[in-house]
PDB file of C-alpha atoms and ligand atoms in Angstrom:
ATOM      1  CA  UNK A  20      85.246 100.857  95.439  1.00 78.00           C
ATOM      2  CA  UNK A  21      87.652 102.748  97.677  1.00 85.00           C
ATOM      3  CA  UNK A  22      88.476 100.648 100.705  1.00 91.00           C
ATOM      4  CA  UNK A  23      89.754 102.307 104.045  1.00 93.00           C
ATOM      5  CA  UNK A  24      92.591 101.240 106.252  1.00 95.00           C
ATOM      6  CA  UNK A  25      90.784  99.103 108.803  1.00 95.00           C
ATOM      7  CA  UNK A  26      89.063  97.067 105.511  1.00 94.00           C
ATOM      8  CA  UNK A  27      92.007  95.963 104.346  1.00 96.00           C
ATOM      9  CA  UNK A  28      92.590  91.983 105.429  1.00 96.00           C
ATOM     10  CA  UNK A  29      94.721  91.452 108.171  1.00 97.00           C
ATOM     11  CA  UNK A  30      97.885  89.977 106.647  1.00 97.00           C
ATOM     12  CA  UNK A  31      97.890  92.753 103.942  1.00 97.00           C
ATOM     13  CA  UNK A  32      97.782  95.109 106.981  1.00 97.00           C
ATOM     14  CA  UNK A  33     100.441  93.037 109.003  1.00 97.00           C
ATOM     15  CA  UNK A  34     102.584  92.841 106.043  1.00 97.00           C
ATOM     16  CA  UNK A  35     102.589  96.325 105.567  1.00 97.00           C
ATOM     17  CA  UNK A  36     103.255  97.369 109.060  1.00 96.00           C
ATOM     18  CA  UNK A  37     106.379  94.542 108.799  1.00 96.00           C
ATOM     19  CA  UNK A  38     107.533  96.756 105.690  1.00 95.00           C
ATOM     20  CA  UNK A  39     107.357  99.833 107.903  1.00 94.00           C
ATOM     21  CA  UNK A  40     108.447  98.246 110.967  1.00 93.00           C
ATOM     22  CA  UNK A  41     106.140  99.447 113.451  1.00 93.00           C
ATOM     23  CA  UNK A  42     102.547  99.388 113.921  1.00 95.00           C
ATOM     24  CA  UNK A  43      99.906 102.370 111.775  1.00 95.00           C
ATOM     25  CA  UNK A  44      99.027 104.786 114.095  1.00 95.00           C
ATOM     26  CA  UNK A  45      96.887 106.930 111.909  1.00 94.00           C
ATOM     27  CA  UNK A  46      95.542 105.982 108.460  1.00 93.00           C
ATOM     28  CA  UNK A  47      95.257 109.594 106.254  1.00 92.00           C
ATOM     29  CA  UNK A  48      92.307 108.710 103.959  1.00 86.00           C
ATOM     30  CA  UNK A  49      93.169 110.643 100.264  1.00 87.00           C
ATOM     31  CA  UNK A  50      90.142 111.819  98.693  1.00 80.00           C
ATOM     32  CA  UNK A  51      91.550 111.937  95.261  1.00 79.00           C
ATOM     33  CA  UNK A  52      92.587 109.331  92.931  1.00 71.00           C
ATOM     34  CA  UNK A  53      90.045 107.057  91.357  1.00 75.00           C
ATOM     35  CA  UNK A  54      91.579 104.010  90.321  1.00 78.00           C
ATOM     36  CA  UNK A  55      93.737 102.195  93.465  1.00 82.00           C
ATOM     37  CA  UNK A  56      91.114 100.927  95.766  1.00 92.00           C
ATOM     38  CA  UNK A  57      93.361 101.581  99.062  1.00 94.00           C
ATOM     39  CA  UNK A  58      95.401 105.207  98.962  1.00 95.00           C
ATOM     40  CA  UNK A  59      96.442 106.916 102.002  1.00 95.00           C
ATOM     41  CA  UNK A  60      98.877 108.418 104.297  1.00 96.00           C
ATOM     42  CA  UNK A  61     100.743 105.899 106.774  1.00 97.00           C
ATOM     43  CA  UNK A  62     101.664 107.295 109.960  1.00 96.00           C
ATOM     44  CA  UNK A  63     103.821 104.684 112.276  1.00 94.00           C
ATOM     45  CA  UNK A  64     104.265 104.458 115.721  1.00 90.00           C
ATOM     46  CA  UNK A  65     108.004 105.351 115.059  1.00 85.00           C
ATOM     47  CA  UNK A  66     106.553 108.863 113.897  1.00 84.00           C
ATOM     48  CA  UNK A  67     107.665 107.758 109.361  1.00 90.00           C
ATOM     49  CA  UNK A  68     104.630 108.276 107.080  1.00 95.00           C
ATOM     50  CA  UNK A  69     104.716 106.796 103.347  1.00 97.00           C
ATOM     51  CA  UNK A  70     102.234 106.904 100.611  1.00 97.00           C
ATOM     52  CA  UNK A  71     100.527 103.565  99.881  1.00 97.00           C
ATOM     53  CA  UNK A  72      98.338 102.419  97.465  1.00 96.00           C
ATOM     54  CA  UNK A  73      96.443  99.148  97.229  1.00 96.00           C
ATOM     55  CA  UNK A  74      94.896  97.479  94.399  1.00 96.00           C
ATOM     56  CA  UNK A  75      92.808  93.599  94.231  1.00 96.00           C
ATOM     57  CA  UNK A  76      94.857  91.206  91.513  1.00 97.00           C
ATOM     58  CA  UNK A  77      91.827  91.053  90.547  1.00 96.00           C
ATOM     59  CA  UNK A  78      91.134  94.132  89.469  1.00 96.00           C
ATOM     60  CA  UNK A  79      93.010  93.631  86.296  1.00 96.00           C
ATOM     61  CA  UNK A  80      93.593  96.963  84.780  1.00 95.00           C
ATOM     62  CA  UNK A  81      94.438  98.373  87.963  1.00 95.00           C
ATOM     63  CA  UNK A  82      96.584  95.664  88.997  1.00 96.00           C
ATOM     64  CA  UNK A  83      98.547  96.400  85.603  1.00 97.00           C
ATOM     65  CA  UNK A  84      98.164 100.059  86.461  1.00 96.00           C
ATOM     66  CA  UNK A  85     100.128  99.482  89.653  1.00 96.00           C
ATOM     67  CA  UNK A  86     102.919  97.049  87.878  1.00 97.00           C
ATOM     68  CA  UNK A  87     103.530 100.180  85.690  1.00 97.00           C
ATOM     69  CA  UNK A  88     103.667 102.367  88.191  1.00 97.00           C
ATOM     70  CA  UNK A  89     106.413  99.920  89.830  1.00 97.00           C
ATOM     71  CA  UNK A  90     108.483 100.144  86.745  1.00 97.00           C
ATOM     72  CA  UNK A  91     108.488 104.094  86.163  1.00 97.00           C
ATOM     73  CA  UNK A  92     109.462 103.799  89.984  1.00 94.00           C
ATOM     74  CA  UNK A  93     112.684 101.452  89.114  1.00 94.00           C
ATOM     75  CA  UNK A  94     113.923 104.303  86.834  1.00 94.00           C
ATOM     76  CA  UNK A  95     113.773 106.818  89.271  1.00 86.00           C
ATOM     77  CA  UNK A  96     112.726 109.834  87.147  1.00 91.00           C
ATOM     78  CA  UNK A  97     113.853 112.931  89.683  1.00 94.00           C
ATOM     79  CA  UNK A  98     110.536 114.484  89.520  1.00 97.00           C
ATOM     80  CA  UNK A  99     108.994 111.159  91.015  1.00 97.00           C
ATOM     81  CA  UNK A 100     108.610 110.216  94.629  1.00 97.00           C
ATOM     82  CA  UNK A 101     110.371 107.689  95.589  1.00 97.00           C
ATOM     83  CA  UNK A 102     109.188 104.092  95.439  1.00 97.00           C
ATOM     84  CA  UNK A 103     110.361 102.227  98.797  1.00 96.00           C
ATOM     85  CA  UNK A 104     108.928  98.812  98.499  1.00 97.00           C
ATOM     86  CA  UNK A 105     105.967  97.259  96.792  1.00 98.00           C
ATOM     87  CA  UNK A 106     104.321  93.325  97.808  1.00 98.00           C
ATOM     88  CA  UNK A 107     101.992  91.221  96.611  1.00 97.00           C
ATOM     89  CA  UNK A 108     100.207  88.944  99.559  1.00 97.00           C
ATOM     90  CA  UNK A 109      96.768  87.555  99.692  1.00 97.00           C
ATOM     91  CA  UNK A 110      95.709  88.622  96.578  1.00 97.00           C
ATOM     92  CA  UNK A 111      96.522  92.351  96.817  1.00 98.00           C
ATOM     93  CA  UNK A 112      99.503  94.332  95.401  1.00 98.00           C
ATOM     94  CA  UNK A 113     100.878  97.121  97.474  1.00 98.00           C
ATOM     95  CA  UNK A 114     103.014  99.900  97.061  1.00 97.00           C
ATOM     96  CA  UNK A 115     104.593 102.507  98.816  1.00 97.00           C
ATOM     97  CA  UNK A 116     106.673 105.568  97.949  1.00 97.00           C
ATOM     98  CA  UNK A 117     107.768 108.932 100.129  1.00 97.00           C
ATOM     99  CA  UNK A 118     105.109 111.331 100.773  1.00 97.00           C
ATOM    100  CA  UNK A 119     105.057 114.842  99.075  1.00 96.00           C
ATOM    101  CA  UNK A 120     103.329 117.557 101.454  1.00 94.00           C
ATOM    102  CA  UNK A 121     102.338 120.549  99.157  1.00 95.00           C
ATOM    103  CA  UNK A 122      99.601 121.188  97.035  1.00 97.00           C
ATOM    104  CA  UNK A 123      98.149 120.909  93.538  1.00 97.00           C
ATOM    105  CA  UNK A 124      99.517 123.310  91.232  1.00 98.00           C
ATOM    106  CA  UNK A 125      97.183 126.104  89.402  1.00 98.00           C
ATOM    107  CA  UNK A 126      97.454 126.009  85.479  1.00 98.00           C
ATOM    108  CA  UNK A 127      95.532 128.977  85.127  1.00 98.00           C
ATOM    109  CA  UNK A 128      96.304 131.841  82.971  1.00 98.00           C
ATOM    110  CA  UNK A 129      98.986 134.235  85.399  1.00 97.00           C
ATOM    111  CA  UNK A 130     100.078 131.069  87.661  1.00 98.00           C
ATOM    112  CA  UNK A 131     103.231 131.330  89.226  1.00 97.00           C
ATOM    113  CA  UNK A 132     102.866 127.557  88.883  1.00 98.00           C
ATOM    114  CA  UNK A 133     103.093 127.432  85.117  1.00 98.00           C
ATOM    115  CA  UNK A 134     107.330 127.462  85.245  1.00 98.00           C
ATOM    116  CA  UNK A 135     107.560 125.146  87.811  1.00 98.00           C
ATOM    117  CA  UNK A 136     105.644 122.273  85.450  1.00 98.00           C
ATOM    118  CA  UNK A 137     107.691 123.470  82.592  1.00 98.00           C
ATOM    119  CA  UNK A 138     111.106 122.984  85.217  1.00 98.00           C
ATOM    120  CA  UNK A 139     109.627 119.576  86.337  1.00 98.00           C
ATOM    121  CA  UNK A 140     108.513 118.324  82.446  1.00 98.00           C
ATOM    122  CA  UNK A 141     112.330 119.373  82.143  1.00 97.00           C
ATOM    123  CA  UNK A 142     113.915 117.763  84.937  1.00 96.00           C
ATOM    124  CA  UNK A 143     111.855 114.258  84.681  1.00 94.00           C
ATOM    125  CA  UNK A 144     113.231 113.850  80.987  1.00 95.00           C
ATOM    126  CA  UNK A 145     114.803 110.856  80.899  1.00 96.00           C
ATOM    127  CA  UNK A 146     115.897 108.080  77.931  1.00 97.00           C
ATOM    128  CA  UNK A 147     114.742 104.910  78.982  1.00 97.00           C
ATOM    129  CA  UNK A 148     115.915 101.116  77.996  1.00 97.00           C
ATOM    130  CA  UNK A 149     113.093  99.304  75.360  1.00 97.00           C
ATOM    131  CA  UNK A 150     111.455  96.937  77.220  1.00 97.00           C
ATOM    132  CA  UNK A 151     111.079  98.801  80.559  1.00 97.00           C
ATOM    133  CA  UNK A 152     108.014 100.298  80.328  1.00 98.00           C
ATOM    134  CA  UNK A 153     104.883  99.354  77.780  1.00 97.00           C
ATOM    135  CA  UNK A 154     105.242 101.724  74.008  1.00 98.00           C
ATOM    136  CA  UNK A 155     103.298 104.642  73.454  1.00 98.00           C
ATOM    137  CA  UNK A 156     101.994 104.192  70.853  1.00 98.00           C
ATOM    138  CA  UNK A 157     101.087 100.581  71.155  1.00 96.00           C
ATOM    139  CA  UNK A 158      98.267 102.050  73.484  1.00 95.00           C
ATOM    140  CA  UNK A 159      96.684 103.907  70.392  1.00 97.00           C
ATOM    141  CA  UNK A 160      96.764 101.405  68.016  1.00 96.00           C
ATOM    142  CA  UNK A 161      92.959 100.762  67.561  1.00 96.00           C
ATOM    143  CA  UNK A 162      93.050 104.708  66.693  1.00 95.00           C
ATOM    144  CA  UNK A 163      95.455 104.857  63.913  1.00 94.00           C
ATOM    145  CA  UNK A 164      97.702 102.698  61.608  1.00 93.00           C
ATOM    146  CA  UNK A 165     100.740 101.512  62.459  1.00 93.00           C
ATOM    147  CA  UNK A 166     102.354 104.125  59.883  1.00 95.00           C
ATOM    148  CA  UNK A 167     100.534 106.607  61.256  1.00 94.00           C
ATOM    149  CA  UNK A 168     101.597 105.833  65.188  1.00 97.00           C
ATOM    150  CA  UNK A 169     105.576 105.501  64.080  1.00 97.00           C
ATOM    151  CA  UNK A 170     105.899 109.337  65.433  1.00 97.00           C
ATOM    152  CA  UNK A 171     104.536 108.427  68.675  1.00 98.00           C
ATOM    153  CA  UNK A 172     107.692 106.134  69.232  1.00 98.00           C
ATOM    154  CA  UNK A 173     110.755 107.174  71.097  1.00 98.00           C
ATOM    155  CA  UNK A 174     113.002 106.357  74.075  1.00 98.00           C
ATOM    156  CA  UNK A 175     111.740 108.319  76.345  1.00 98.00           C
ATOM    157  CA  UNK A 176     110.138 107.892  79.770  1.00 98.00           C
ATOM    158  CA  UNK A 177     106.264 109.645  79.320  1.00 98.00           C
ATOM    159  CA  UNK A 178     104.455 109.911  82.564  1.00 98.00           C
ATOM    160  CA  UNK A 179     101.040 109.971  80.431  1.00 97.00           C
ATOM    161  CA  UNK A 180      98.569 111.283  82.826  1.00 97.00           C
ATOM    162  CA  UNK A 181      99.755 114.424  83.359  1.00 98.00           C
ATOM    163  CA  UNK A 182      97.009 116.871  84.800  1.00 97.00           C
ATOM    164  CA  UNK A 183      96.740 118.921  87.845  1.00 95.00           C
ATOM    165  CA  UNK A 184      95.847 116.398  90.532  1.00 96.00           C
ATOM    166  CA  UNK A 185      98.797 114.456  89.547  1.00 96.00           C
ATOM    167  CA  UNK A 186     101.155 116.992  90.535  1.00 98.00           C
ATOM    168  CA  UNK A 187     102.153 118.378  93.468  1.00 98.00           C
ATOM    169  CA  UNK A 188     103.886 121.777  94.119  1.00 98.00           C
ATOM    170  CA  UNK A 189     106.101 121.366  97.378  1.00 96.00           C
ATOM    171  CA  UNK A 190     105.390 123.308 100.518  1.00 94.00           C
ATOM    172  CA  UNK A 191     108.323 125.879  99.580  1.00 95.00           C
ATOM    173  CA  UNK A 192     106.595 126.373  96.171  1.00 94.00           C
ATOM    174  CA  UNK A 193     109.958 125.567  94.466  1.00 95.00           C
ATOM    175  CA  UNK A 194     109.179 122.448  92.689  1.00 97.00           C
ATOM    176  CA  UNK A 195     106.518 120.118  91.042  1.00 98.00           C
ATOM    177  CA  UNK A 196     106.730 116.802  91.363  1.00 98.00           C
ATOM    178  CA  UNK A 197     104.927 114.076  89.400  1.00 98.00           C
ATOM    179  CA  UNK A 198     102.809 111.465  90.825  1.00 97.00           C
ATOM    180  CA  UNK A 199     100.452 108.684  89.584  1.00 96.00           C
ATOM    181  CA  UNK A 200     103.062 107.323  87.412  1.00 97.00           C
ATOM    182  CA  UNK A 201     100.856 104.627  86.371  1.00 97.00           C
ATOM    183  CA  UNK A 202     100.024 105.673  82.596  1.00 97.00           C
ATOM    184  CA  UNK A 203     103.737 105.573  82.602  1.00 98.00           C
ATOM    185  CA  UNK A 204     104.752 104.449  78.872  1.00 98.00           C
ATOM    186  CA  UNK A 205     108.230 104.626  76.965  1.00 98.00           C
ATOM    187  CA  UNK A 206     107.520 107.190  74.151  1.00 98.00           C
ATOM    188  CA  UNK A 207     108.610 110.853  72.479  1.00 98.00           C
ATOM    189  CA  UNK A 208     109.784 113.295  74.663  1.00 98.00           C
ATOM    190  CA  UNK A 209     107.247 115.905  74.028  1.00 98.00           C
ATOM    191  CA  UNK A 210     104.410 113.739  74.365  1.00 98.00           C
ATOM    192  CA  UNK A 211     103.910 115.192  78.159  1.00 98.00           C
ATOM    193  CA  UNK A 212     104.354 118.492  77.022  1.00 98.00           C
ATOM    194  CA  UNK A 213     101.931 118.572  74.192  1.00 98.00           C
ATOM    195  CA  UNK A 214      99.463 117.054  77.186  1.00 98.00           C
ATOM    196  CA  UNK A 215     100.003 119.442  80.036  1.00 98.00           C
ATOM    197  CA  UNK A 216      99.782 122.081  76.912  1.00 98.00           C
ATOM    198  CA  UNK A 217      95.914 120.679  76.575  1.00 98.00           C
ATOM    199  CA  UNK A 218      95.504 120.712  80.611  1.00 98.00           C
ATOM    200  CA  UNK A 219      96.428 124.430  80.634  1.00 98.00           C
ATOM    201  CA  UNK A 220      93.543 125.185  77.706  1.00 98.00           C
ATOM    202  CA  UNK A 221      91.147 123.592  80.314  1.00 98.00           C
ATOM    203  CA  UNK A 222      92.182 125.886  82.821  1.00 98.00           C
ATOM    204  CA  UNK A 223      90.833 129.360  80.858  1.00 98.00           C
ATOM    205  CA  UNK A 224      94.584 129.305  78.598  1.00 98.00           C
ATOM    206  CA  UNK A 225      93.783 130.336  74.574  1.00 98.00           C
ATOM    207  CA  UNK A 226      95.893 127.738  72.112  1.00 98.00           C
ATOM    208  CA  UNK A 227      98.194 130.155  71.411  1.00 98.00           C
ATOM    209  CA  UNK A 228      99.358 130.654  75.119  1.00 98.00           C
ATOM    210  CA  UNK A 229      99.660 126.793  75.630  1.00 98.00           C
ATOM    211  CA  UNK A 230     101.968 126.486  72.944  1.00 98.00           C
ATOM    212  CA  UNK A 231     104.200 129.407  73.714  1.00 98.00           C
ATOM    213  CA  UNK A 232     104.230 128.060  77.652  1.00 98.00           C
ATOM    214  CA  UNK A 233     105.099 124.100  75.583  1.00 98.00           C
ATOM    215  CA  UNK A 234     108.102 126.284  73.744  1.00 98.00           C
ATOM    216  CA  UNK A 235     109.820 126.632  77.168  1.00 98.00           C
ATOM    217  CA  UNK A 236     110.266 123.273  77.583  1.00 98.00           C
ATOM    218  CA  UNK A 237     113.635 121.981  75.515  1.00 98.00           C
ATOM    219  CA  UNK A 238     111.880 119.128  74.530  1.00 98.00           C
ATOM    220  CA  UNK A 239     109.162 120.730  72.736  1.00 98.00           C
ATOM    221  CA  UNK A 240     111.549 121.073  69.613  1.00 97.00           C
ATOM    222  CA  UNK A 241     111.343 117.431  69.179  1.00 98.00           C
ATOM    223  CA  UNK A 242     107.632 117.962  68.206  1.00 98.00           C
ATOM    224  CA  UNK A 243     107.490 117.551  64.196  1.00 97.00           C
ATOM    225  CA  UNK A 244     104.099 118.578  62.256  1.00 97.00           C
ATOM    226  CA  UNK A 245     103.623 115.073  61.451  1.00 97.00           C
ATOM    227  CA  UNK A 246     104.052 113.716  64.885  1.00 97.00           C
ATOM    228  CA  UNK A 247     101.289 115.757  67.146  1.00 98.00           C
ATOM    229  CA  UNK A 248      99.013 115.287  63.904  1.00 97.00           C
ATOM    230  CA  UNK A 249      99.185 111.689  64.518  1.00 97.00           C
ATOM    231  CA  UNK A 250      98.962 112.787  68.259  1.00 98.00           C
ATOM    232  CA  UNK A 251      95.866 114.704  67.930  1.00 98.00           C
ATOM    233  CA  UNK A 252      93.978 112.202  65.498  1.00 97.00           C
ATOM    234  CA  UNK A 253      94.248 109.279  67.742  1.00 97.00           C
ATOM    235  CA  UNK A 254      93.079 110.936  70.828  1.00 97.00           C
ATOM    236  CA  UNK A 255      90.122 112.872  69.419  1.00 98.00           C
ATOM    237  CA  UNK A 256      89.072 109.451  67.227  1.00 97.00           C
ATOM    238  CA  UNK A 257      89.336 107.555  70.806  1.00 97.00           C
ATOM    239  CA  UNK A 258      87.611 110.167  72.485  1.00 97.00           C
ATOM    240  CA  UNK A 259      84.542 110.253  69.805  1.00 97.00           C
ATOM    241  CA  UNK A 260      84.586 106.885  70.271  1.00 97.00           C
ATOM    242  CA  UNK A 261      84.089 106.563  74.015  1.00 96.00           C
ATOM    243  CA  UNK A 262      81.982 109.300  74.553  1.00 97.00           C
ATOM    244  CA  UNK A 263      80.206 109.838  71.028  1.00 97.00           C
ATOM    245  CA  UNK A 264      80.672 113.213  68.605  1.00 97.00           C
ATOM    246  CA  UNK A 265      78.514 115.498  70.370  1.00 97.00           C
ATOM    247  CA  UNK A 266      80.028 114.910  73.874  1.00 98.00           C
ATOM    248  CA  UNK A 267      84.115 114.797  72.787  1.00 97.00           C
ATOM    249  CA  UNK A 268      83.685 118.259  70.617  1.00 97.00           C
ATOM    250  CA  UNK A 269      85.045 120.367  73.030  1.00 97.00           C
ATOM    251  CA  UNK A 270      88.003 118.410  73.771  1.00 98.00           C
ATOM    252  CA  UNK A 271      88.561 117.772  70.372  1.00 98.00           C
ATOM    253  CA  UNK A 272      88.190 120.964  69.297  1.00 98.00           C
ATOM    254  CA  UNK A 273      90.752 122.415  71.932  1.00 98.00           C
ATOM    255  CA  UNK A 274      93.024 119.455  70.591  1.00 98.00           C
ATOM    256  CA  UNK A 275      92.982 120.602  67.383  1.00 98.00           C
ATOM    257  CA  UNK A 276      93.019 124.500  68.045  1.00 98.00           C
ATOM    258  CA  UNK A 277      96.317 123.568  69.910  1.00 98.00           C
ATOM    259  CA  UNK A 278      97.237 121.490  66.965  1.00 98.00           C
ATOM    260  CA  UNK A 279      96.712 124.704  64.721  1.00 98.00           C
ATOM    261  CA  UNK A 280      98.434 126.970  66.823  1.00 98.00           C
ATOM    262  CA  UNK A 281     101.822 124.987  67.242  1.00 97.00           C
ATOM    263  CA  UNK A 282     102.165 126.280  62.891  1.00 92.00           C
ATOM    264  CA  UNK A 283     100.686 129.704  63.593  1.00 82.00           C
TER     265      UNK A 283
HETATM  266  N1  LIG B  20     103.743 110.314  96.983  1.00 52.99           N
HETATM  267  C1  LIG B  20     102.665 111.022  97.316  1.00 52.99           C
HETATM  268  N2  LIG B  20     102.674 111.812  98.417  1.00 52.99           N
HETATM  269  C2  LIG B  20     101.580 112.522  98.780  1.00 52.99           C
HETATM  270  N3  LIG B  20     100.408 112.502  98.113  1.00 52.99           N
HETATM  271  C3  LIG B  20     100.336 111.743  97.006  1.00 52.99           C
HETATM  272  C4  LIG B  20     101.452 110.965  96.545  1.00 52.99           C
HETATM  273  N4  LIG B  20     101.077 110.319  95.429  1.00 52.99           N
HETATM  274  C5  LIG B  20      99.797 110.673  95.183  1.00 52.99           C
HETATM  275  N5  LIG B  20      99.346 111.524  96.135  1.00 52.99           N
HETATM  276  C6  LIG B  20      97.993 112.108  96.262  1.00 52.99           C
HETATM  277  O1  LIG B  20      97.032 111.084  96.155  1.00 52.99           O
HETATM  278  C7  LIG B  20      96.139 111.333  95.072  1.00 52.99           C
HETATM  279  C8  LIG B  20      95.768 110.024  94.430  1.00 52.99           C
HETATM  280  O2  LIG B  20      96.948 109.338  94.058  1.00 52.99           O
HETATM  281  P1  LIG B  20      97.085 108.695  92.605  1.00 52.99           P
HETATM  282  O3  LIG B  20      96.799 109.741  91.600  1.00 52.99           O
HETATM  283  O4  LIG B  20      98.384 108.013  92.558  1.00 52.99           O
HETATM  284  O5  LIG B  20      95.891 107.652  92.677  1.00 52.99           O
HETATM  285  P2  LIG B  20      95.052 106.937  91.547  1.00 52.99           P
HETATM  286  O6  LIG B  20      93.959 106.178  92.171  1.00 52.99           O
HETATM  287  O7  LIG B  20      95.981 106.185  90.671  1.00 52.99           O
HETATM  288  O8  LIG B  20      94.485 108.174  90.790  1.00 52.99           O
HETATM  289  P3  LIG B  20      93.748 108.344  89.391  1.00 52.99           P
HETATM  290  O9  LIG B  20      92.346 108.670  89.724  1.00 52.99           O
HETATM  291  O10 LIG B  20      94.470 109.528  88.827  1.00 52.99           O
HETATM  292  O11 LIG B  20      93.908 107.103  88.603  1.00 52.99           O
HETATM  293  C9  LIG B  20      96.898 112.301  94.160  1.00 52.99           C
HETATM  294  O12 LIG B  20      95.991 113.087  93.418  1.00 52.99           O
HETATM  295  C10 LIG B  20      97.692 113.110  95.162  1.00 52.99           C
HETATM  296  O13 LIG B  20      96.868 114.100  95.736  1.00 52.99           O
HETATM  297 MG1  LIG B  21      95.948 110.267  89.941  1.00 52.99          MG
END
């Protein structure tokens, strides 16, 4: 349940407006976003504005969610807003990073947006110490055997939500950045790729066009055969699982039309 400014209990709010030093003048609401309870815009009385988003302890999974998010923050990908501060007081965790003014990005076949994801899938690569963020493929291991999942290891930082809501194209239209970094796993670096490459299929894209826009991202050519197999198997098996066969066949299917495509 989404909770607004005003809702929040009083220390939470007087702890926040401590971390900002000065009192909230104006509480943005954010429509998106499904999975922090509290998300808005801060405006203070000294004229700053962060982005903050509030979850119950709890609320388990998105109290994890959040912790995650926390730790892609500490390793300060450059396509990432910055994290400023994060809390935990009377049972809620807060965080709060700088605020990105722009707009979603289009995917769609033509968009002048489609470089800009491949420049930011680019710039955010980063190797990342073991330990700092929860493995890849750890999250699929009901889905496939541990043999199976050994090509969805690595070192690198994956975002792991990537889709068009959780991206922002600044208001100079020069740059994507990433947001919602809390899927944030350490894993391959093409793993974000090979998703955004399914996000533009949604968006009208053929499999063939995906994969040529995934070849202009350097990373790409760490994508073996063997690995986005594995990739593909786990997520349609998962997906059949949550939402039964008849429901997960189109995703599935554009899964493994990409799948096909990145041999053709
Ligand atoms: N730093 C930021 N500056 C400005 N707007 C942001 C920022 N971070 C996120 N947003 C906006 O807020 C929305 C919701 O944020 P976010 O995706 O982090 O929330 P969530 O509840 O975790 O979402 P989800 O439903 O994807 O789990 C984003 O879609 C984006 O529009
Ligand atoms: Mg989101």
């Amino acid at each position: 349940m989404r909770v607004m400014w005003e809702e929040l209990p009083t220390p939470v709010r007087s702890a926040v407006e401590r971390r900002l030093g000065g009192r909230v003048t104006i509480a943005e609401a954010i429509e998106d976003g499904l999975t922090a309870a509290f998300i808005a815009r801060l405006h203070t009385v000294g004229g700053g504005e962060v982005f903050v988003k509030g979850v119950p302890i709890t609320d388990g999974d998105g109290h994890a969610a959040q912790l995650r998010e926390v730790a892609a923050g500490a390793l300060a990908p450059a396509v990432a807003p910055k994290t400023l501060w994060h809390f935990e007081t009377c049972g809620w965790h807060v965080l709060a990073s700088t605020v990105v003014t722009g707009r979603y990005p289009s995917l769609a076949p033509g968009s002048p947006d489609l470089p800009l994801m491949a420049d930011a899938l680019t710039i955010g690569r980063c190797r990342i110490p073991a330990g700092a963020l929860p493995c890849y493929a750890q999250r699929w291991e009901r889905w496939g055997s541990r043999k199976k999942l050994v090509p969805l290891r690595g070192g690198w930082l994956v975002h792991g939500d990537v889709h068009r809501h959780n991206a922002l194209v600044d208001s100079a239209g020069r740059r994507v950045w990433l947001v919602d970094w809390a899927a944030a796993a350490r894993g391959p670096a093409w793993l974000d790729i090979a998703d955004t490459g399914i996000r533009l299929m949604e968006e009208g894209h053929d499999a063939a066009t995906a994969v040529r826009w995934a070849r202009t991202v350097p990373a790409w050519r760490t994508a073996t055969a063997e690995a986005l197999s594995a990739w593909c198997e786990v997520r349609c098996r998962s997906w059949t699982a949550r939402i039964g066969a008849r429901d997960s066949e189109p995703s599935n299917a554009r899964l493994r039309a990409f799948l096909a495509a990145t041999v053709a």
